[in-house]
Coordinates of C-alpha atoms in Angstrom, one line a residue:
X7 CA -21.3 -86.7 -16.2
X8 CA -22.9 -88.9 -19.1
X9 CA -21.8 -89.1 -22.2
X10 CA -23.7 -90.9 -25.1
X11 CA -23.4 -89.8 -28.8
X12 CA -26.1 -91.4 -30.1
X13 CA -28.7 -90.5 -27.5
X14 CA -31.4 -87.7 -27.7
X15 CA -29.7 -85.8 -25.6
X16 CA -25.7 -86.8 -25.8
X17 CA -24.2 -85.0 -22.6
X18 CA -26.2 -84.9 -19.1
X19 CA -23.9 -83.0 -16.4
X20 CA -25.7 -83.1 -12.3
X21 CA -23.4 -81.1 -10.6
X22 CA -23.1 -80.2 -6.7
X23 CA -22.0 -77.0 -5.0
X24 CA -20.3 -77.7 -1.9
X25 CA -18.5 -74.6 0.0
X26 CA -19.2 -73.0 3.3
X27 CA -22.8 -71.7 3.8
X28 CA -21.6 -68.3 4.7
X29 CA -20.2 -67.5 1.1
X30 CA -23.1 -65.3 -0.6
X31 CA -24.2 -65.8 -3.8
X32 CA -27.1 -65.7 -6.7
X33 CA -29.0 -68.2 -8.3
X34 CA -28.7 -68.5 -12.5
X35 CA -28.9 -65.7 -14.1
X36 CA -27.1 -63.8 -16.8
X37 CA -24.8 -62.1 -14.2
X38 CA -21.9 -61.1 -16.7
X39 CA -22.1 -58.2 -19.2
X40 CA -19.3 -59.1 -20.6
X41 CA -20.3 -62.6 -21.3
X42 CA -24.2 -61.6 -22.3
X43 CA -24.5 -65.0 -23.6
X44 CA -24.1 -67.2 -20.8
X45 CA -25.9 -68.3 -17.4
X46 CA -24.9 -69.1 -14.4
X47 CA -24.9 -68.8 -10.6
X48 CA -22.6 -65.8 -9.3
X49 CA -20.3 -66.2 -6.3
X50 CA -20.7 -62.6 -4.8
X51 CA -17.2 -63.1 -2.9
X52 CA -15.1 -63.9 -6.5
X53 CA -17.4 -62.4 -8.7
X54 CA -17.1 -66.0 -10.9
X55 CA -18.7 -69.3 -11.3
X56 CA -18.6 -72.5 -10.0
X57 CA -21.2 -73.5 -13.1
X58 CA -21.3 -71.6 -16.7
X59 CA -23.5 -72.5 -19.7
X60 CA -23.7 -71.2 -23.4
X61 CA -27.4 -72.2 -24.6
X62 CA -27.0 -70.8 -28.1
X63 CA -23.3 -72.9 -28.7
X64 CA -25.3 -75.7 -26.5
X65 CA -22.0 -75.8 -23.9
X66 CA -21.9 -75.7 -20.2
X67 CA -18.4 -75.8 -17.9
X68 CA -18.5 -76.6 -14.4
X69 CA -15.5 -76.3 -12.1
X70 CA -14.3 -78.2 -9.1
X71 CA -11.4 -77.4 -6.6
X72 CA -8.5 -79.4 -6.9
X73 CA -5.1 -80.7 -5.1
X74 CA -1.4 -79.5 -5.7
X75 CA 0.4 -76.4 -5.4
X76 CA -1.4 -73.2 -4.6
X77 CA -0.9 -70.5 -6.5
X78 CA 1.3 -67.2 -4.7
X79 CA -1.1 -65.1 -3.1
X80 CA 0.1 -61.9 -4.5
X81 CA -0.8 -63.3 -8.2
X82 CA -4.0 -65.1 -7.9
X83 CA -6.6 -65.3 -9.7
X84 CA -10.1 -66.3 -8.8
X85 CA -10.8 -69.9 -10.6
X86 CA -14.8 -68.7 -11.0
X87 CA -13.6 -67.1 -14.4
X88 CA -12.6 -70.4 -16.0
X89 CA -15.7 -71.6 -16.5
X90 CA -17.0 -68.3 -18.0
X91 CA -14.0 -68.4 -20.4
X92 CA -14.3 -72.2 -21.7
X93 CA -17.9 -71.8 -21.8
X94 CA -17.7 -68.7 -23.7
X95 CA -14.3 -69.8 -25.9
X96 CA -15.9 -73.7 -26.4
X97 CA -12.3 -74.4 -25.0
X98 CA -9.7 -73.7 -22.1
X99 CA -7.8 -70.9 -23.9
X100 CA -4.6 -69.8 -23.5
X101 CA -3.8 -68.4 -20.0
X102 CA -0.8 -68.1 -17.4
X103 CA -2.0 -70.7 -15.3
X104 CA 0.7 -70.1 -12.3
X105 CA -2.1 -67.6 -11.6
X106 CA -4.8 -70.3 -10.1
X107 CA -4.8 -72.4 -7.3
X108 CA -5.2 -76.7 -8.5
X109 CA -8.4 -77.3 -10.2
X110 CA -10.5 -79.5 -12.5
X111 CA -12.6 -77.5 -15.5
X112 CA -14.8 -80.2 -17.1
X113 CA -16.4 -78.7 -20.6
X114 CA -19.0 -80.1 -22.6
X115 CA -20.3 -80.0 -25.7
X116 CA -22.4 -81.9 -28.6
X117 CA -18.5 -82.4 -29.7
X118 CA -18.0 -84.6 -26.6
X119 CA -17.0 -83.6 -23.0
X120 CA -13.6 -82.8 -21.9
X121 CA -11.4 -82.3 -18.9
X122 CA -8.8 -80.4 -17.7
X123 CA -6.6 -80.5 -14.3
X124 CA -3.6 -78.9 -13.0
X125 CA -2.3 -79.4 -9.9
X126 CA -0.3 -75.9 -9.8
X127 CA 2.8 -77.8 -12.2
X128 CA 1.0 -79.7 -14.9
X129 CA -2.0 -79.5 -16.9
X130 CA -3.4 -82.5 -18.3
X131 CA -6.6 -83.2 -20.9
X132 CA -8.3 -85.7 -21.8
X133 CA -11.2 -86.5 -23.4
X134 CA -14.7 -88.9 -21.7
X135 CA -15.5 -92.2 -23.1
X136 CA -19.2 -93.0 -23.7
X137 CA -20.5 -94.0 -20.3
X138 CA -21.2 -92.5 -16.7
X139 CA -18.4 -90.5 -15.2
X140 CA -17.4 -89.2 -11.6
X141 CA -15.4 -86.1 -11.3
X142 CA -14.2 -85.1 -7.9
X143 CA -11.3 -82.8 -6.0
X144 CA -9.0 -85.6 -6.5
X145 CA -10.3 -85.9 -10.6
X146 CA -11.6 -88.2 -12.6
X147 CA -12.3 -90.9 -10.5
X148 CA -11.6 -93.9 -13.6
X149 CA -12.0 -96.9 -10.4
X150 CA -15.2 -95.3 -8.5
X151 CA -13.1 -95.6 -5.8
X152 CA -14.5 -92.5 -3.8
X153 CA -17.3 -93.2 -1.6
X154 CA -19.3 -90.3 -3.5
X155 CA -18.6 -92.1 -7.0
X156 CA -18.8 -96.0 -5.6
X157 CA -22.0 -95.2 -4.8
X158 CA -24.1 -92.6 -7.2
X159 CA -22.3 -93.5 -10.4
X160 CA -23.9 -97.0 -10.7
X161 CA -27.5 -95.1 -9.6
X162 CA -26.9 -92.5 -12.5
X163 CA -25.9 -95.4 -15.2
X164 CA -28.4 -97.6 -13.5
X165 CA -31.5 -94.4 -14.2
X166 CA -33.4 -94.2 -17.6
X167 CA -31.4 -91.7 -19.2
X168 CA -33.7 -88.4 -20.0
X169 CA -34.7 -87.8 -23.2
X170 CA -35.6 -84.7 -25.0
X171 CA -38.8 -83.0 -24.6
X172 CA -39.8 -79.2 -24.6
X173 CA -40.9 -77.6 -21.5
X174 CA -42.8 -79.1 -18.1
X175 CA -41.4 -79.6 -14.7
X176 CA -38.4 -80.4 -13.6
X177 CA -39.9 -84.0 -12.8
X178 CA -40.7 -85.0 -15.9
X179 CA -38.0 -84.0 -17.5
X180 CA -35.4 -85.8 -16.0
X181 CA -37.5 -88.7 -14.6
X182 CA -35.4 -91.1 -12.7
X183 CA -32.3 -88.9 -12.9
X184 CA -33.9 -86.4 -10.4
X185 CA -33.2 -88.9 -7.3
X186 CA -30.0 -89.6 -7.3
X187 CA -29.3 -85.9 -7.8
X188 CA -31.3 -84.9 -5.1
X189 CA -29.4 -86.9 -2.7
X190 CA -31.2 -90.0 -2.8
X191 CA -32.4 -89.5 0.8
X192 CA -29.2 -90.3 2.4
X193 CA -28.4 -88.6 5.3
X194 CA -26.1 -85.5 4.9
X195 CA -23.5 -86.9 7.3
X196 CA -23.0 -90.4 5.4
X197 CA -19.9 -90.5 3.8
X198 CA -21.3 -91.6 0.5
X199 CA -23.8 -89.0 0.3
X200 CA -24.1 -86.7 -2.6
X201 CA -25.8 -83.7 -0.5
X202 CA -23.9 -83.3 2.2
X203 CA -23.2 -81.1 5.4
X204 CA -20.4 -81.3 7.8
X205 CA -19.3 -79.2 11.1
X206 CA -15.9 -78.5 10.9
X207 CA -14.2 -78.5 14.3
X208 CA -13.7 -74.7 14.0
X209 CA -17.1 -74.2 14.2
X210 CA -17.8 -73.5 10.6
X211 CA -20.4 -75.6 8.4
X212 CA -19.4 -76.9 4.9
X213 CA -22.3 -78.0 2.9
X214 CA -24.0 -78.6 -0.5
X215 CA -25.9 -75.5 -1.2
X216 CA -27.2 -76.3 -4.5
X217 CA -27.6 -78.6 -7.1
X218 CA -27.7 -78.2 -10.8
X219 CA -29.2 -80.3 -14.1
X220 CA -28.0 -79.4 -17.1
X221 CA -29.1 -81.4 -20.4
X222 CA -27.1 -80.8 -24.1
X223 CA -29.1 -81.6 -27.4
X224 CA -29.3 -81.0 -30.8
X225 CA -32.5 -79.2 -30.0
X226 CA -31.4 -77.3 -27.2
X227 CA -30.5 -76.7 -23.6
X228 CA -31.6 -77.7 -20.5
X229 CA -30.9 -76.2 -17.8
X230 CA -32.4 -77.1 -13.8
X231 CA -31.7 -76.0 -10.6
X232 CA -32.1 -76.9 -6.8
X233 CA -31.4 -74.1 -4.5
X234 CA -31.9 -75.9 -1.1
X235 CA -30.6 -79.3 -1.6
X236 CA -32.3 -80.4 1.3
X237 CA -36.2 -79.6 0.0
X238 CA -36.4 -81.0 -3.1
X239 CA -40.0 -79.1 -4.0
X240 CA -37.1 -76.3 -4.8
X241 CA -36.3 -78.0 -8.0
X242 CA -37.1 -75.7 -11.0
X243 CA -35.9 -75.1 -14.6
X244 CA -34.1 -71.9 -15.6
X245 CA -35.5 -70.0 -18.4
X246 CA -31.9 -69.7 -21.1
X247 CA -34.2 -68.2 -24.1
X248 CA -34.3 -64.4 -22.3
X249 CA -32.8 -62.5 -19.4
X250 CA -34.8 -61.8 -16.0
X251 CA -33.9 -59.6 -12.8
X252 CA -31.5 -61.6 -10.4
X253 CA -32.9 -62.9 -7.7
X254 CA -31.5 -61.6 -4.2
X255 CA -28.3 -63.0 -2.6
X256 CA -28.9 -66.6 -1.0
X257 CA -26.9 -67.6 1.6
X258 CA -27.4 -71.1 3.0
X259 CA -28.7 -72.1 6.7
X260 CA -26.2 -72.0 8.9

C-alpha cells in the first residue's frame, strides 16, 4: 500500500490472493445487488470478497486473514462481507465482531488509508503514514521484517510511482509498478516471493491465484487485474464506469 497526499494519484493498493486453488470464484465484476455500486471478485464458496472497490466514492477495501481467536463455529460469519461493507459505508461500521474469525480490513480513500485488526479479542485502528506499506496475516509489518515485505517493499518505494492518465494498457499505466506486482520473476517456491505456490503435505496446493492494481485519484479509479499470476500477458484493466456479464467460474491449476 502507498500512500502520498500530494501525488496525482494519492493511494496505490497491489494486492495478492493467496488461498487454495480448488476454492471457485469470479473475476471483478458487479456481483452484489445489494451493493450495485461496487466491484469486485466473488468467492463462490462465501459468497464475499477478498477485494471490494467504490469507483464513484473513489474507495477500495481489501481483506487479509489474520491470527488470534477463531470465532465459534455455530456463529460465524464469512469475513468476505467486510470489505463490501467498508467499501460501501467508507468505514468499518458497527458490527458484533465475535462473529468473524482474526482479520486485517485495510480501507482506502482520498481521505487517507486505514486499518483495522482483530485478533478474535481486540480491535485496533490506525491510520498509514505517507510512504510504502506492507500488510500481511501477521499485520502491518512497521520493521519489513517478513521475507515478503523485506523484499518487495523497497522494489514498490524504489518504482516511479504511476501517475494519472485516462485509459491504455495495463502497461502503461502502471509502468514500473507492474513488475514487482507480477512477481518479479522469482520463483514461486522462494520464500520472499510475492506469487507464490506451495504443496502442503496433505496433498493440497496453496497458491496466489490473482493479483489486483487498484489506483485512487481525484479523477478517478483505476482498477487492474491479473487472473493467472503466473502469465503476466493476463494483465488487463477492469471497466468500473458500467456493468458487464460475469465471466465464468475460474478455478486455479491444480
Amino acid at each position: 500500500m502507498s500512500v502520498e497526499p500530494e501525488a496525482a494519484t494519492p493511494v496505490l493498493l497491489a494486492g495478492v490472493r493467496d488461498e487454495f486453488v480448488t476454492r471457485p470464484w469470479m473475476s471483478p465484476d458487479r456481483h452484489w445487488p445489494a451493493y450495485p455500486g461496487l466491484i469486485g471478485g466473488r468467492d463462490l464458496e462465501a459468497g464475499g470478497t477478498w477485494l471490494a472497490a467504490d469507483p464513484a466514492g473513489r474507495r477500495v477495501a481489501a481483506l487479509l486473514n489474520g491470527e488470534g481467536a477463531a470465532a465459534p463455529a455455530g456463529r460465524r460469519h464469512s469475513r468476505g462481507e467486510l470489505p463490501l461493507l467498508a467499501a460501501a459505508a467508507g468505514e468499518l461500521p458497527p458490527l458484533d465482531l465475535s462473529w468473524y474469525d482474526p482479520f486485517h480490513l485495510v480501507l482506502g480513500g482520498l481521505d487517507g488509508v486505514r486499518l483495522w485488526s482483530w485478533d478474535g479479542e481486540t480491535l485496533s485502528e490506525e491510520k498509514l503514514p505517507e510512504g510504502v506499506h506492507g500488510i500481511v496475516n501477521s499485520g502491518w509489518d512497521r520493521s519489513e521484517g517478513r521475507p515478503r515485505t523485506a523484499w518487495f517493499v523497497p522494489r514498490f518505494a524504489r518504482a516511479v510511482r504511476p501517475g494519472w492518465t485516462t485509459g491504455g494498457s495495463s502497461e502503461r499505466f502502471w509502468g514500473e509498478w507492474l513488475d514487482p506486482a507480477s512477481g518479479a520473476g522469482m520463483p514461486l517456491d522462494d520464500p520472499r516471493a510475492l506469487v507464490m505456490r506451495r504443496r502442503l503435505p496433505d496433498g493440497r496446493v496453496f497458491a496466489s491465484l490473482s493479483v489486483t492494481l487498484v489506483a485512487l485519484a481525484e479523477e478517478g479509479l483505476r482498477y487492474d487485474f491479473c487472473p493467472q499470476p503466473d502469465d503476466t500477458a493476463t494483465w488487463h484493466e477492469i471497466d468500473v464506469s458500467w456493468s458487464r456479464p460475469a465471466e465464468p467460474v475460474r478455478r486455479a491449476r491444480g
